[in-house]
Short mmCIF file of C-alpha atoms in Angstrom, two decimals:
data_model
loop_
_atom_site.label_atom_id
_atom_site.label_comp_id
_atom_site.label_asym_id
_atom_site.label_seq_id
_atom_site.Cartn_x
_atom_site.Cartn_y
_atom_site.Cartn_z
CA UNK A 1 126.44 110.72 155.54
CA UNK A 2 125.49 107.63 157.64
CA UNK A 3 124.22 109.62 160.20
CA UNK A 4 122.00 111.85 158.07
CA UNK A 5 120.25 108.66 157.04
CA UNK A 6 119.76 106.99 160.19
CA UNK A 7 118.27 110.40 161.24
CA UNK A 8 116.01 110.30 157.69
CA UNK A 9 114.89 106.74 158.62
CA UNK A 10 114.43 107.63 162.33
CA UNK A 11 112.35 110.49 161.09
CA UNK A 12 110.41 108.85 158.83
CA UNK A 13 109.37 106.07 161.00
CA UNK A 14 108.73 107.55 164.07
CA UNK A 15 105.02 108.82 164.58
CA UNK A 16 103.84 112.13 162.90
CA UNK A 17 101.81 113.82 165.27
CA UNK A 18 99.09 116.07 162.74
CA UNK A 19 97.88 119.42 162.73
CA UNK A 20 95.71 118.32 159.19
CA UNK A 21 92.30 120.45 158.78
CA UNK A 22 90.74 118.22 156.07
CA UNK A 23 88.18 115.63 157.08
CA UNK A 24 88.32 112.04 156.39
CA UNK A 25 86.13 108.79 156.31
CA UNK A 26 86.46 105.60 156.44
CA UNK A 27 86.32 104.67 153.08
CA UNK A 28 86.52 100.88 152.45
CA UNK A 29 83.49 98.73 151.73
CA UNK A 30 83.56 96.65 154.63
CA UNK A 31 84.44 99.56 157.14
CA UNK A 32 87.05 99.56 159.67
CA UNK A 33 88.11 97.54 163.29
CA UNK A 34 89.54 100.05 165.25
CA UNK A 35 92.34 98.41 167.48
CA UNK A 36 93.61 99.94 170.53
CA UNK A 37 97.53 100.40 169.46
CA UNK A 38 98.86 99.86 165.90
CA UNK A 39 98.72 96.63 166.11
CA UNK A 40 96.75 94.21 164.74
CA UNK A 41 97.67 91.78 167.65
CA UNK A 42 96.24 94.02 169.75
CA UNK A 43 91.92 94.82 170.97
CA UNK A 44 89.76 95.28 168.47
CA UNK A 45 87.96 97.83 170.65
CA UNK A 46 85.33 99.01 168.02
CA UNK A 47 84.19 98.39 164.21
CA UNK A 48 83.08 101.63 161.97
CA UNK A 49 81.37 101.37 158.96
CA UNK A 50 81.92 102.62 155.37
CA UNK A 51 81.68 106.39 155.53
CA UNK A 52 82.22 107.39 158.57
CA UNK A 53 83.35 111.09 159.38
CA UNK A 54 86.45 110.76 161.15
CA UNK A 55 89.63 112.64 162.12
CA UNK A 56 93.29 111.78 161.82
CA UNK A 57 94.90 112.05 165.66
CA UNK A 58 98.34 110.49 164.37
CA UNK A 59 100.01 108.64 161.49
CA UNK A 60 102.09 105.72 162.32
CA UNK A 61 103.93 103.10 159.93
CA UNK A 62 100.57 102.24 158.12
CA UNK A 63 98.06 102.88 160.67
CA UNK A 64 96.46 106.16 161.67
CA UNK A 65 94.92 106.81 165.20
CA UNK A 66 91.51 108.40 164.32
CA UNK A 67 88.48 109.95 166.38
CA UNK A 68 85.42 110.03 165.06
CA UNK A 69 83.43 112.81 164.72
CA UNK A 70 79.72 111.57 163.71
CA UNK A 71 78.56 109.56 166.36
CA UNK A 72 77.14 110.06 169.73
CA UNK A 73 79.38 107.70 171.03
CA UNK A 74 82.75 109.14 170.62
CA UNK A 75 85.10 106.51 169.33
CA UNK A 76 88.85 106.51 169.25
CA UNK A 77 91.49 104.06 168.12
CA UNK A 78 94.08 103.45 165.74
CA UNK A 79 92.71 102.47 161.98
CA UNK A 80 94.78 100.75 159.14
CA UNK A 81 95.73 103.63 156.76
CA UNK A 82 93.89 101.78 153.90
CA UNK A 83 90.93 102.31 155.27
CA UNK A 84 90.50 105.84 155.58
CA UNK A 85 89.71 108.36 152.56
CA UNK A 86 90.65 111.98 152.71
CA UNK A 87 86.99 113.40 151.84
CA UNK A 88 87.90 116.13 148.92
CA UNK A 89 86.11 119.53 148.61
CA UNK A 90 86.24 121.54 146.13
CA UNK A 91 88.08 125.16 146.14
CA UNK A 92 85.83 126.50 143.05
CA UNK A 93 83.48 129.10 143.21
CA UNK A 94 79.78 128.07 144.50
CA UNK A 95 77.91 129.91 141.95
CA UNK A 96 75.04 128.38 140.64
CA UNK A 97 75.06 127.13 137.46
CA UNK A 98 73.45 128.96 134.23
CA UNK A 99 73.94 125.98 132.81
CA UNK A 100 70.79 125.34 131.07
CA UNK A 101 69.79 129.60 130.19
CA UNK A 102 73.18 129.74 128.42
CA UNK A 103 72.89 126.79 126.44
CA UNK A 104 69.36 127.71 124.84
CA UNK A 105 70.46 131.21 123.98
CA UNK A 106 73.99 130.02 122.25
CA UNK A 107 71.88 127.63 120.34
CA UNK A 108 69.00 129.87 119.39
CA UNK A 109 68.76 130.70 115.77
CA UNK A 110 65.29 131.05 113.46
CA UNK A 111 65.82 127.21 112.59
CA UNK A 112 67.92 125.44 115.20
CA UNK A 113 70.67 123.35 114.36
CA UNK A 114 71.31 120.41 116.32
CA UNK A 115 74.93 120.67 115.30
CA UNK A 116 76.47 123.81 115.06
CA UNK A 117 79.99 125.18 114.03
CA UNK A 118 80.97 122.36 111.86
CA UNK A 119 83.09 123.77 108.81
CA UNK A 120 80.80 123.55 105.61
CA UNK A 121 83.16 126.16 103.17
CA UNK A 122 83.76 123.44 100.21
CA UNK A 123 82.48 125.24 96.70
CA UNK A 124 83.43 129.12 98.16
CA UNK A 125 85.37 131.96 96.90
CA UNK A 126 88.52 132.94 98.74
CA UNK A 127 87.25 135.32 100.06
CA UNK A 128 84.17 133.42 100.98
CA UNK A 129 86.22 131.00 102.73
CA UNK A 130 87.84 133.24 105.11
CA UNK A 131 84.97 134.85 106.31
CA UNK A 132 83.20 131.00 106.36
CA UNK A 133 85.96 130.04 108.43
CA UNK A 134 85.84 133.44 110.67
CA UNK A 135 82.26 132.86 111.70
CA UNK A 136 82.86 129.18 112.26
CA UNK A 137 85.65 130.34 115.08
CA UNK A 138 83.56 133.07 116.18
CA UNK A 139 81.01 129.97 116.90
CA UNK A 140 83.33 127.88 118.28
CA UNK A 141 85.00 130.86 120.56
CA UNK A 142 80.86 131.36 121.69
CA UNK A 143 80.81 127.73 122.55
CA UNK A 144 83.62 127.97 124.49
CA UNK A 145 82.93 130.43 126.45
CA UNK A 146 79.49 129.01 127.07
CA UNK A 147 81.23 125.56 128.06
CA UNK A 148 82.93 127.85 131.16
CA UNK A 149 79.60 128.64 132.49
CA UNK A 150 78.67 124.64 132.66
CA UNK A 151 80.34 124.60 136.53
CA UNK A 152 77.51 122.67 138.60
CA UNK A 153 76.87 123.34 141.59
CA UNK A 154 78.52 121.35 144.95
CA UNK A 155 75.26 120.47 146.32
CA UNK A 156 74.11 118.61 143.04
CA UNK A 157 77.79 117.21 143.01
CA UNK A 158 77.07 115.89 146.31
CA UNK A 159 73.49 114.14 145.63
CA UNK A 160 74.73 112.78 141.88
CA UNK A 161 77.42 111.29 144.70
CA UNK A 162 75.38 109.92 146.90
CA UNK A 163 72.13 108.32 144.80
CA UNK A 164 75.11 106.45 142.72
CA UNK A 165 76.15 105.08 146.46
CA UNK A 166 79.45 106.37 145.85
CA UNK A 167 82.53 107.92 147.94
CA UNK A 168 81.99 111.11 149.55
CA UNK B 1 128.40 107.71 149.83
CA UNK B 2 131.96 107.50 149.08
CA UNK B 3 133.05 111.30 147.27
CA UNK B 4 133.83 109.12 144.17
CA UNK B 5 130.52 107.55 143.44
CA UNK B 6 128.81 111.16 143.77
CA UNK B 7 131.26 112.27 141.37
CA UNK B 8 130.74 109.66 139.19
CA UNK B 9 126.82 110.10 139.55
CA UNK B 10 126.74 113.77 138.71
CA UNK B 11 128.83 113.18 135.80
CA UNK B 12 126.96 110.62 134.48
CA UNK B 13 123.65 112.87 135.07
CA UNK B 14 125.04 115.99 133.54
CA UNK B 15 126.79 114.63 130.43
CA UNK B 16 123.27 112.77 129.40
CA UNK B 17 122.57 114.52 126.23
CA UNK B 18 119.42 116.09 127.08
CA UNK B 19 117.36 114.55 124.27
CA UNK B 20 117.28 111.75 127.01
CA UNK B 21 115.22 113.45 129.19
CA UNK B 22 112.05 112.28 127.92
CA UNK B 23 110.03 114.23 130.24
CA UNK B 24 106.03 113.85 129.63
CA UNK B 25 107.68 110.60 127.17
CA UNK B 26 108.42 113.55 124.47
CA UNK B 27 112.06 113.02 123.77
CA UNK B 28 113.85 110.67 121.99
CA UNK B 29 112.60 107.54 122.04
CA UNK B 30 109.42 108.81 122.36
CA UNK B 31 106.75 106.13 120.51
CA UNK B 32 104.15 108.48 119.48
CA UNK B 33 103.53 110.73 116.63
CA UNK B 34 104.13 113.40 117.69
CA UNK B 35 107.27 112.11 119.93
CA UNK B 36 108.78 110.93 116.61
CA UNK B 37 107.64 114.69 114.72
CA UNK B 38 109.54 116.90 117.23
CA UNK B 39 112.45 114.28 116.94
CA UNK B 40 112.44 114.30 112.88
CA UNK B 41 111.97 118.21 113.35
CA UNK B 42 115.48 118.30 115.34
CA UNK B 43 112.71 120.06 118.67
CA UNK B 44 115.64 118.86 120.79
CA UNK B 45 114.54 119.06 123.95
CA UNK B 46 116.63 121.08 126.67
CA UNK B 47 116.31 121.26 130.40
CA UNK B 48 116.45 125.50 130.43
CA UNK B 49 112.96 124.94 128.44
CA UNK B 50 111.71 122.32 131.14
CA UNK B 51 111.70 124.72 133.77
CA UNK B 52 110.06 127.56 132.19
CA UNK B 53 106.43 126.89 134.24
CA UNK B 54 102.50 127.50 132.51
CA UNK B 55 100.47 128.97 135.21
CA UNK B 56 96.97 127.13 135.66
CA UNK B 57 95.93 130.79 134.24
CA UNK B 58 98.08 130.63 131.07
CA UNK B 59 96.86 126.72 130.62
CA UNK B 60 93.21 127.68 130.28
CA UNK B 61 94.49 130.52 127.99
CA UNK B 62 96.00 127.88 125.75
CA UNK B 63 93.21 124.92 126.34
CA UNK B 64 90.23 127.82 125.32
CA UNK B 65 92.05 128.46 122.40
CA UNK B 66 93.15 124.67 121.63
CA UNK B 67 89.04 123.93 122.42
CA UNK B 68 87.72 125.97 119.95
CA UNK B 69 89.66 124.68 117.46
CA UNK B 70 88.18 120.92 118.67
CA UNK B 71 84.95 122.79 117.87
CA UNK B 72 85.58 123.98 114.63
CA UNK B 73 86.93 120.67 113.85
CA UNK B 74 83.55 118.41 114.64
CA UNK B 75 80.68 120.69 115.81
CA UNK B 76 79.28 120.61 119.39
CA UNK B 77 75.93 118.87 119.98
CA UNK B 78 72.87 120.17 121.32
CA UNK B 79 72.02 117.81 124.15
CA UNK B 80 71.20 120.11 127.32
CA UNK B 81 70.44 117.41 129.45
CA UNK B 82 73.04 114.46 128.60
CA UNK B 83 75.68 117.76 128.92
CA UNK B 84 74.85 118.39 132.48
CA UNK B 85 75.11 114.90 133.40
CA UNK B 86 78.34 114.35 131.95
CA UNK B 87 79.40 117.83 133.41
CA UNK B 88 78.51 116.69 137.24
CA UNK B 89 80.00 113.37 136.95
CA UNK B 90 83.33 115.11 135.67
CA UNK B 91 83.19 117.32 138.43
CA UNK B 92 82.73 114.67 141.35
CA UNK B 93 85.29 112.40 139.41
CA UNK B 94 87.53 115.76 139.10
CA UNK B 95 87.71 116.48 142.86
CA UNK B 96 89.17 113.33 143.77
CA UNK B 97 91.46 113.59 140.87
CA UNK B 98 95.45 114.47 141.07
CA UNK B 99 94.12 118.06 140.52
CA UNK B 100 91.13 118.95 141.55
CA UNK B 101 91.75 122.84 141.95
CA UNK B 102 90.71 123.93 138.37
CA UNK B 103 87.47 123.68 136.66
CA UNK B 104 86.71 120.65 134.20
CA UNK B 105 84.22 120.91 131.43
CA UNK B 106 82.55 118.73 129.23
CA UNK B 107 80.67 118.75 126.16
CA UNK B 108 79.66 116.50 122.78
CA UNK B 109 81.12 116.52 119.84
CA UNK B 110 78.54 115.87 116.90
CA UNK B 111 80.17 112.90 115.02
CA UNK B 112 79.78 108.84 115.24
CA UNK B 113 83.64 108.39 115.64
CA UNK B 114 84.57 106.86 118.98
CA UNK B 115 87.08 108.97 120.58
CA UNK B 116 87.45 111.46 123.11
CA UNK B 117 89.81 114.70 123.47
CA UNK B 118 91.59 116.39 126.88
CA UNK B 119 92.64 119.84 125.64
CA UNK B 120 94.88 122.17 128.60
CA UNK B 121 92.70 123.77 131.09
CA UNK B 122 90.16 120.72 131.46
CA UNK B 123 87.88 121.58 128.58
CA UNK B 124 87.26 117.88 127.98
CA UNK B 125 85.11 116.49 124.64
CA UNK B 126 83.52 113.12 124.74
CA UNK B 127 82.10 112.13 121.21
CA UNK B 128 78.54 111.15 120.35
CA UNK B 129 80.00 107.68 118.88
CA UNK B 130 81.82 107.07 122.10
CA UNK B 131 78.62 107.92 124.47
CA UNK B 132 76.80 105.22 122.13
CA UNK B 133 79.41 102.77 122.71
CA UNK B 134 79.67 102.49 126.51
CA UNK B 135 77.15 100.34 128.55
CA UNK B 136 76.90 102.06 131.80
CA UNK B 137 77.62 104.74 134.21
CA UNK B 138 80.88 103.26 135.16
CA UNK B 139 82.17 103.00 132.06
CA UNK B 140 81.46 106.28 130.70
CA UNK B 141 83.34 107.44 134.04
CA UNK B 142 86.18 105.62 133.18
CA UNK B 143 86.12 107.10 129.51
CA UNK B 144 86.00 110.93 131.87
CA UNK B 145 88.55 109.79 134.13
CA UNK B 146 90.86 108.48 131.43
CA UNK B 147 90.54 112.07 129.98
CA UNK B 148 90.65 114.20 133.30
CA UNK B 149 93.77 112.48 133.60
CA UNK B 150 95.21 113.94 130.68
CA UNK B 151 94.62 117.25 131.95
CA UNK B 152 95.68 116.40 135.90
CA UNK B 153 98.81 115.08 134.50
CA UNK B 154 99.37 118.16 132.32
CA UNK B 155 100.43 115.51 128.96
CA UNK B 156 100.33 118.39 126.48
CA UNK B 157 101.44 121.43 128.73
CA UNK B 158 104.79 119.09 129.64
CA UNK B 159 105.17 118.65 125.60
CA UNK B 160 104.89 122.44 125.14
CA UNK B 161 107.30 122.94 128.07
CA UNK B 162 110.01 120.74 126.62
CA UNK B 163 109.38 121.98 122.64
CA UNK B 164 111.39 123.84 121.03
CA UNK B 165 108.37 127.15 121.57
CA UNK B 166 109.78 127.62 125.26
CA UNK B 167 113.24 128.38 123.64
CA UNK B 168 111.54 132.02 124.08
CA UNK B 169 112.13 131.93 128.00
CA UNK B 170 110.00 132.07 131.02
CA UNK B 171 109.52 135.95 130.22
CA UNK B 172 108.99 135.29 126.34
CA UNK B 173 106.34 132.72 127.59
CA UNK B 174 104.55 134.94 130.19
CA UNK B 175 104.13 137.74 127.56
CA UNK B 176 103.16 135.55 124.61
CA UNK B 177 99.96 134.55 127.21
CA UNK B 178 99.21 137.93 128.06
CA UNK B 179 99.50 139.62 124.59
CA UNK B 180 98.03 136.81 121.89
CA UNK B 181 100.26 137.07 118.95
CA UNK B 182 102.36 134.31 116.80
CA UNK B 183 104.22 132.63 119.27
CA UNK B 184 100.37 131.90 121.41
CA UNK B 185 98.81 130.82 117.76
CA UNK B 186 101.83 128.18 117.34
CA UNK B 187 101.79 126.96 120.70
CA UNK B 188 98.20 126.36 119.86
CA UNK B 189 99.28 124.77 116.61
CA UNK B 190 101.31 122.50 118.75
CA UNK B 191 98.99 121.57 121.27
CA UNK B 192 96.09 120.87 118.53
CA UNK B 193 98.54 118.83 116.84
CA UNK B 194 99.27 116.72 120.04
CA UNK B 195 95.52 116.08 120.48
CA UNK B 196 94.78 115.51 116.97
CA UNK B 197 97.72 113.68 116.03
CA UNK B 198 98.03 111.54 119.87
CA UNK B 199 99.91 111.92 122.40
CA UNK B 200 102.92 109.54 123.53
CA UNK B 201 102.06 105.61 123.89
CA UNK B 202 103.35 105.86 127.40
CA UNK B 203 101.16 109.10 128.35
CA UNK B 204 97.92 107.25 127.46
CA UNK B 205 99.36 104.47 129.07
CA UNK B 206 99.35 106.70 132.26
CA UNK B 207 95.89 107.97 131.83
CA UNK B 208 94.75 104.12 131.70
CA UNK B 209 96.03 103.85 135.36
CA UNK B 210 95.32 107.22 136.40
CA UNK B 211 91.62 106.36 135.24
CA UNK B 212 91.68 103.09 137.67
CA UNK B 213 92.60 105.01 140.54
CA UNK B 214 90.09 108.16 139.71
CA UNK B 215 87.49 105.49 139.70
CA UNK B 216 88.55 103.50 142.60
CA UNK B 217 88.32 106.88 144.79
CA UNK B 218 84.96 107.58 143.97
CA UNK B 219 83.64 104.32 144.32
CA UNK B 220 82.94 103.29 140.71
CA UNK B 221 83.42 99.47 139.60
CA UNK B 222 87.08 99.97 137.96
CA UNK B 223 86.68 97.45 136.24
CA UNK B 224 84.86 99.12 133.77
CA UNK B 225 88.19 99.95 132.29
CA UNK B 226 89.14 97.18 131.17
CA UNK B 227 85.68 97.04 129.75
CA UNK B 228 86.06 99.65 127.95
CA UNK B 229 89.36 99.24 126.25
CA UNK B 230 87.63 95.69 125.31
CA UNK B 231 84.79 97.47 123.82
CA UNK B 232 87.36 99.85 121.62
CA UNK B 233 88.95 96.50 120.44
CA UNK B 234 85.84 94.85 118.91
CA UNK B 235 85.31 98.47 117.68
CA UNK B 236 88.64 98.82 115.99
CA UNK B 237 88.00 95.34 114.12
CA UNK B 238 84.47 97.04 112.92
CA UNK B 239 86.28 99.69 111.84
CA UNK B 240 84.51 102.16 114.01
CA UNK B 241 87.37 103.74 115.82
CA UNK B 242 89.89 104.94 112.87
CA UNK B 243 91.20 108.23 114.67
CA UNK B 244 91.54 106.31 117.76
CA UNK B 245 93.36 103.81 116.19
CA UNK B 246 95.79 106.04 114.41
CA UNK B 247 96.82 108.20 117.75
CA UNK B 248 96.47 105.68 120.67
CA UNK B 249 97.95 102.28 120.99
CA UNK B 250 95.77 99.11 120.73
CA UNK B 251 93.32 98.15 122.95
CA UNK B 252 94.89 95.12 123.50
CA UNK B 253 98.44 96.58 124.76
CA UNK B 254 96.22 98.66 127.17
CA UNK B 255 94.81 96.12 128.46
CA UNK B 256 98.27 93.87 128.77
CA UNK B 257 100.09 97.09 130.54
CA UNK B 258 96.94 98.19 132.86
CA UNK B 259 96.73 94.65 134.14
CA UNK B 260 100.39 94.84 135.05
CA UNK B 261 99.92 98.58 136.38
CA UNK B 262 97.20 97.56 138.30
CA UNK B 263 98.89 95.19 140.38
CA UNK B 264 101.23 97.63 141.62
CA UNK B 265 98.20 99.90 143.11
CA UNK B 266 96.62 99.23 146.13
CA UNK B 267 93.37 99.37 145.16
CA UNK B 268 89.95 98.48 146.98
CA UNK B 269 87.77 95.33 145.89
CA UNK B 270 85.63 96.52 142.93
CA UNK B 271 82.91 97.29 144.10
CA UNK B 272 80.36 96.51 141.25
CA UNK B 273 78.46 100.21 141.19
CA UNK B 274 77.80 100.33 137.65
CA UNK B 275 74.53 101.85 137.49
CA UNK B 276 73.24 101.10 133.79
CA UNK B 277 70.02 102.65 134.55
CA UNK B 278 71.05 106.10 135.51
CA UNK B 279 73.30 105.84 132.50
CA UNK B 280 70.31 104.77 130.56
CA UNK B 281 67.95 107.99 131.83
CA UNK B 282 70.60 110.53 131.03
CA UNK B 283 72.45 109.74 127.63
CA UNK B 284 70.04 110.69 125.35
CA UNK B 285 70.68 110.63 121.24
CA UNK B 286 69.62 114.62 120.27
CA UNK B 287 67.09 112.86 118.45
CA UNK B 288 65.44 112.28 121.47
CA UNK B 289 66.40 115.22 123.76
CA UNK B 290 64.08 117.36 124.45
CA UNK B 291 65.48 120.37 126.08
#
């Protein structure tokens, strides 16, 4: 048993060499110092700032040895871990969005409501009430399915993103 | 490990009633109302029924279902414009989220009572009273996030796995999603319930910090968390937030456990993006939309 944990531990904190196709920045407000071993001891041999495009070489006990990938001036190093954001993409479909033709036509009646499918059966037959209630979920079921067609596209995703001055 | 100890330890694991297992803080125990409904209703929870899995598929299945009913309840409003601005910032808060690989949608609901509902599937409803409430952009993301979370962190899919519904089996399950019938309108029952009746303290609890770290990845002044669970207090004492206040804990206890959750994260500096005035150019009353 002891020696299956001293091989865990040695495992876990020896380096982990990476094969990992996602892209990553540097993500913290003040950028990064890049040192040249994982060290903080050690040359601070360049600084990046916030969101730059990097890639992850190696992970090692808190710090990652990165590349960059946006600049000219290729610059390598080792980063502290907290520094660098994983940059997320999404897997979804890139339609565009119908967003705004679906919404008029769900909405489109000869006076239109502002609020629609709220329950108004109070004073009705049975049998009045049932089929109230029917129509209200056949309503509700439309607005539903009109609520899966309000997927925005990435590229609006990305420019809401970045005139807020937020994380890529 | 000495033989004995492991004995001991798999003992002691396997002879734990398994009411104990408050997975997704629905077992015994459990705070909320519905916690303390499935444990007055003997819904015993068992760990055969924890394993029986709800495919992202059958979720949305469910979540549709439990969405319309959302609809029914309140009405949706017709606000084009304030939609499709809550719809991309749930989207860019979504794909940093826990669980970013199915689609999140958001909509009003037409009423002045602050709250906010996360039904399976990530069809997400923000109310008009809560969109009147909040100050900025941040905070309205933290209201998203705090929802988003529900979904990422599957609160009402884990109750339905451990109630007493799944007793059916993994096959029972699979076939009540494919061919609607009873068993798929009370598993809607149950999951309308859990929305409409709240969830376990310790799930919105969860969601608090979940929301704080959502934010924190995209960039958003976190802070505006605690901001808003301040806002929902001097709400509450106006009166303004009665549902809320009858399915989530108080403001105040948020507040106390976030500040002690949040010292456990390792979070960036805030970084102060708040942005009232983007906030201010998209939330529109549907007085004034006009789409």
């Amino acid at each position: 048993m002891r020696l299956i944990i001293i091989t865990a531990l040695m495992l876990g904190l020896s380096g982990t060499a990476l094969a990992d196709d996602a892209s990553y920045y540097i993500g913290a407000r003040s950028g990064a110092d890049v040192f040249a071993s994982p060290n903080k001891r050690t040359e601070i041999t360049a600084h990046l700032p916030r969101k730059s495009s990097i890639t992850i070489l190696e992970k090692r006990r808190g710090w990652w040895k990165i590349e960059t990938t946006d600049t000219a001036d290729r610059v390598s190093g080792w980063v502290f871990e907290g520094a660098v954001r994983k940059q997320y993409q999404t897997t979804r479909s890139k339609k565009k969005s119908s967003f705004f033709s679906g919404f008029a036509s769900l909405f489109r009646s000869p006076e239109p409501p502002r609020k629609t499918a709220v329950l108004g059966v109070r004073g009705l037959e049975d049998n009045g009430v049932a089929s109230a209630e029917r129509a209200a979920t056949e309503q509700a079921n439309k607005i539903v399915k009109w609520m899966d067609t309000l997927d925005v596209p990435d590229d609006a995703v990305a420019s809401f993103i970045d005139e807020g001055d937020l994380n890529p | 490990m000495k033989r004995p100890l492991l004995i001991f330890l798999y003992l002691l694991l396997f002879s734990t009633p398994a009411q104990a297992f408050d997975i997704g803080g629905f077992g015994i125990g459990g705070s909320g109302i519905l916690g303390e409904r499935l444990e007055q209703a003997g819904q015993a929870l068992s760990l055969a029924s924890a394993l029986i899995p709800i495919s992202d598929e059958e979720e949305i299945i469910l979540g549709k279902r439990v969405a319309a009913r959302v609809i029914t309840r309140y009405g949706v409003e017709d606000n084009a414009a304030t939609t499709y601005y809550l719809n991309l910032m749930a989207t860019a808060i979504a794909q940093r989220s826990d669980r970013p690989d199915i689609p999140y949608h958001v909509a009003i609901l037409a009423t002045d009572d602050v709250n906010a509902y996360a039904c399976p599937g990530g069809y997400i409803f923000l109310t008009r009273g809560v969109l009147d409430m909040v100050r900025d952009e941040a905070e309205l993301a933290a209201v998203l996030a705090h929802e988003i979370s529900h979904v990422t962190e599957r609160h009402i899919v884990t109750a339905l796995r451990n109630s007493k519904l799944m007793q059916v089996g993994t096959d029972g399950a699979a076939a009540a999603f494919r061919t609607p019938g009873p068993l798929l309108d009370q598993m809607t029952s149950f999951a309308t319930d859990a929305l409409f009746e709240g969830l376990n303290k310790s799930d919105e609890y969860d969601s608090d910090q979940k929301a704080v770290e959502y934010l924190d990845r995209l960039g958003y002044d976190y802070p505006a968390m605690f901001d808003v669970l301040e806002l929902l207090e001097s709400r509450r004492k106006q009166g303004a937030t009665k549902v809320l206040s009858k399915t989530h804990p108080s403001p105040k206890t948020r507040i106390k456990k976030l500040k002690i959750a949040t010292r456990k994260l390792s979070l960036e500096e805030p970084t102060g993006i708040r942005m009232p005035n983007r906030f201010a150019q998209h939330i529109s009353s549907p007085e004034k939309d006009t789409s």
